[in-house]
CSV table of C-alpha atoms in Angstrom, one decimal:
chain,number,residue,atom,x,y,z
Z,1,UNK,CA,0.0,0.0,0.0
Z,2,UNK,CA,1.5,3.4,-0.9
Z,3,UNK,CA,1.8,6.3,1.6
Z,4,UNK,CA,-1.3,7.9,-0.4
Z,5,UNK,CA,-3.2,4.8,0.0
Z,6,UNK,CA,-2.3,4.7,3.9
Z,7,UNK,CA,-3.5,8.2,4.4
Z,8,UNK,CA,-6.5,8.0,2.4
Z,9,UNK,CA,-7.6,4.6,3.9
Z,10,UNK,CA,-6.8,6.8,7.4
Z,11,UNK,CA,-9.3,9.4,6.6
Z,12,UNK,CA,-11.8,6.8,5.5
Z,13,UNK,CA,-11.7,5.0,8.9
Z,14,UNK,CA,-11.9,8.8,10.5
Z,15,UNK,CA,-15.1,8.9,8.6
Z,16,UNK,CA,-16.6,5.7,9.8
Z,17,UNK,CA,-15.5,6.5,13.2
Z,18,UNK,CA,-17.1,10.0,13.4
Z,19,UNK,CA,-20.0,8.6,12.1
Z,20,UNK,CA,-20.1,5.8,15.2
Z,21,UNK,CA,-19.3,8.3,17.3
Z,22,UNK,CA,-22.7,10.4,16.7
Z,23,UNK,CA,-24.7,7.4,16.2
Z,24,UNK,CA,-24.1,6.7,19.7
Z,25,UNK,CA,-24.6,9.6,21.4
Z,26,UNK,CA,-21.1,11.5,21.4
Z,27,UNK,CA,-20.7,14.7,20.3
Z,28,UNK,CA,-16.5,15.5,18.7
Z,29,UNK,CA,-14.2,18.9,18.1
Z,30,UNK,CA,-11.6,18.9,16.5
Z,31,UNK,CA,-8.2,19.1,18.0
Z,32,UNK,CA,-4.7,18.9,16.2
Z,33,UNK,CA,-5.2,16.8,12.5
Z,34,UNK,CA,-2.0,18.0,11.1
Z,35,UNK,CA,1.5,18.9,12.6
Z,36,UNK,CA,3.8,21.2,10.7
Z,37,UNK,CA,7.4,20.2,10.8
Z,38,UNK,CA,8.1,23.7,13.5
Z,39,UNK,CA,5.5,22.5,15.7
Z,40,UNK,CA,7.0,18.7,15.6
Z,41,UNK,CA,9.9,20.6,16.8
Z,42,UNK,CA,8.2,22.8,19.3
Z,43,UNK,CA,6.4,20.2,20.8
Z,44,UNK,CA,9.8,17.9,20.8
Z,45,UNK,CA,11.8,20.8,22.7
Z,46,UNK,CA,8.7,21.3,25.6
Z,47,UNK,CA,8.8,17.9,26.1
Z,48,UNK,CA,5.0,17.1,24.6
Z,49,UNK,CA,6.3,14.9,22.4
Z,50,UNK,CA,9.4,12.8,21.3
Z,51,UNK,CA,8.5,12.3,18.0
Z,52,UNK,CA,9.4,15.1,16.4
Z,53,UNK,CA,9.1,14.5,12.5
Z,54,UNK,CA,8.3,11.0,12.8
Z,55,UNK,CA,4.7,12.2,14.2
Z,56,UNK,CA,1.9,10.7,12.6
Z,57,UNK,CA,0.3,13.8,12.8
Z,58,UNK,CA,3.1,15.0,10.3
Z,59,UNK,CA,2.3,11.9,8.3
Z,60,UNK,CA,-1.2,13.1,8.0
Z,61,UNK,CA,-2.0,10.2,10.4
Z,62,UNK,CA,-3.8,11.0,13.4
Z,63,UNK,CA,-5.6,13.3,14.7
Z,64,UNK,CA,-6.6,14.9,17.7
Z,65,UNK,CA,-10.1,14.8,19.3
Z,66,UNK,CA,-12.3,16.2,21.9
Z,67,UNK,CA,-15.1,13.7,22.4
Z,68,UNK,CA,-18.3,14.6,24.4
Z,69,UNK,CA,-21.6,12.9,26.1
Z,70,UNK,CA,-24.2,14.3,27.6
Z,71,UNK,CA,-22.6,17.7,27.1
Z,72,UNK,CA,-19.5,16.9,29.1
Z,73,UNK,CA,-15.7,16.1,28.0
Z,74,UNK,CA,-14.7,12.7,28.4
Z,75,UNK,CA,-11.5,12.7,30.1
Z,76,UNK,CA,-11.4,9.4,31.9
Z,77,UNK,CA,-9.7,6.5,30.4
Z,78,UNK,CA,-12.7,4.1,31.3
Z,79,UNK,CA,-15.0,6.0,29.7
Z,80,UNK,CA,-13.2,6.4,26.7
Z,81,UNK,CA,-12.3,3.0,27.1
Z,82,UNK,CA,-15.0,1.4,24.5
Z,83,UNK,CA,-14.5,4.6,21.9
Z,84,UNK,CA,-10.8,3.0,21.5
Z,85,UNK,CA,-11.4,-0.6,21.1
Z,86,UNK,CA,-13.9,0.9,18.0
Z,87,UNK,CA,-11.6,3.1,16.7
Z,88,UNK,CA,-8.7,0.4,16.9
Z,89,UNK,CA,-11.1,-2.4,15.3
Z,90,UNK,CA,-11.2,-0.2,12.2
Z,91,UNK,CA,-7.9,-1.4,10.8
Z,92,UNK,CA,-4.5,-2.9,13.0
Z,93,UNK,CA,-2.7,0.8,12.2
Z,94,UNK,CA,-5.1,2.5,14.4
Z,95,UNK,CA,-4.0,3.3,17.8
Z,96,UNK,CA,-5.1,5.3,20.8
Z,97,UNK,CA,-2.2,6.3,22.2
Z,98,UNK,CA,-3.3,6.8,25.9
Z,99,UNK,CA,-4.1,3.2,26.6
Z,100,UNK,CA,-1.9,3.4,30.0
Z,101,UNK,CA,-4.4,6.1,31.8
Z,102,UNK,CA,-6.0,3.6,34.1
């Protein structure tokens, strides 16, 4: 699969995914979809993150979300528990990064 085809396939499992997401009763914002290569940096050099360039969000790979239910912000890991285990049944490259929160 070509790098194209991996970030298109992405976007196609975002769009699933959102869709679940309303379907049962979440509501989404948007947080961070792309990274440009000074933020990578930025965020490298504050510590946020160690990935620097190697990002997916500089691949055009992941993407941030705010995920709500019943109005409020979902913040605890076993509530946002079953959202990951859909999100990562949509195809093996999906991950939720925040798996260690419990």
């Amino acid at each position: 699969m070509t790098y194209r085809q991996r970030q298109s396939k992405f976007m196609c499992d975002v769009g699933h995914f959102l869709m679940w997401l309303y379907d049962n009763g979440y509501e989404v914002t948007t947080g961070e979809f792309e990274r440009t290569a000074m933020m990578a940096e930025y965020y490298k050099k504050i510590g946020k993150s160690n990935a620097g360039m190697k990002s997916r969000h500089c691949q055009r790979m992941a993407m941030d979300i705010n995920i709500f239910k019943d109005g409020e912000l979902l913040q605890d890991f076993k509530d946002l528990e079953p959202i990951a285990i859909k999100w990562e049944s949509l195809d093996p490259n999906n991950s939720w990064p925040y798996r260690d929160w419990e």
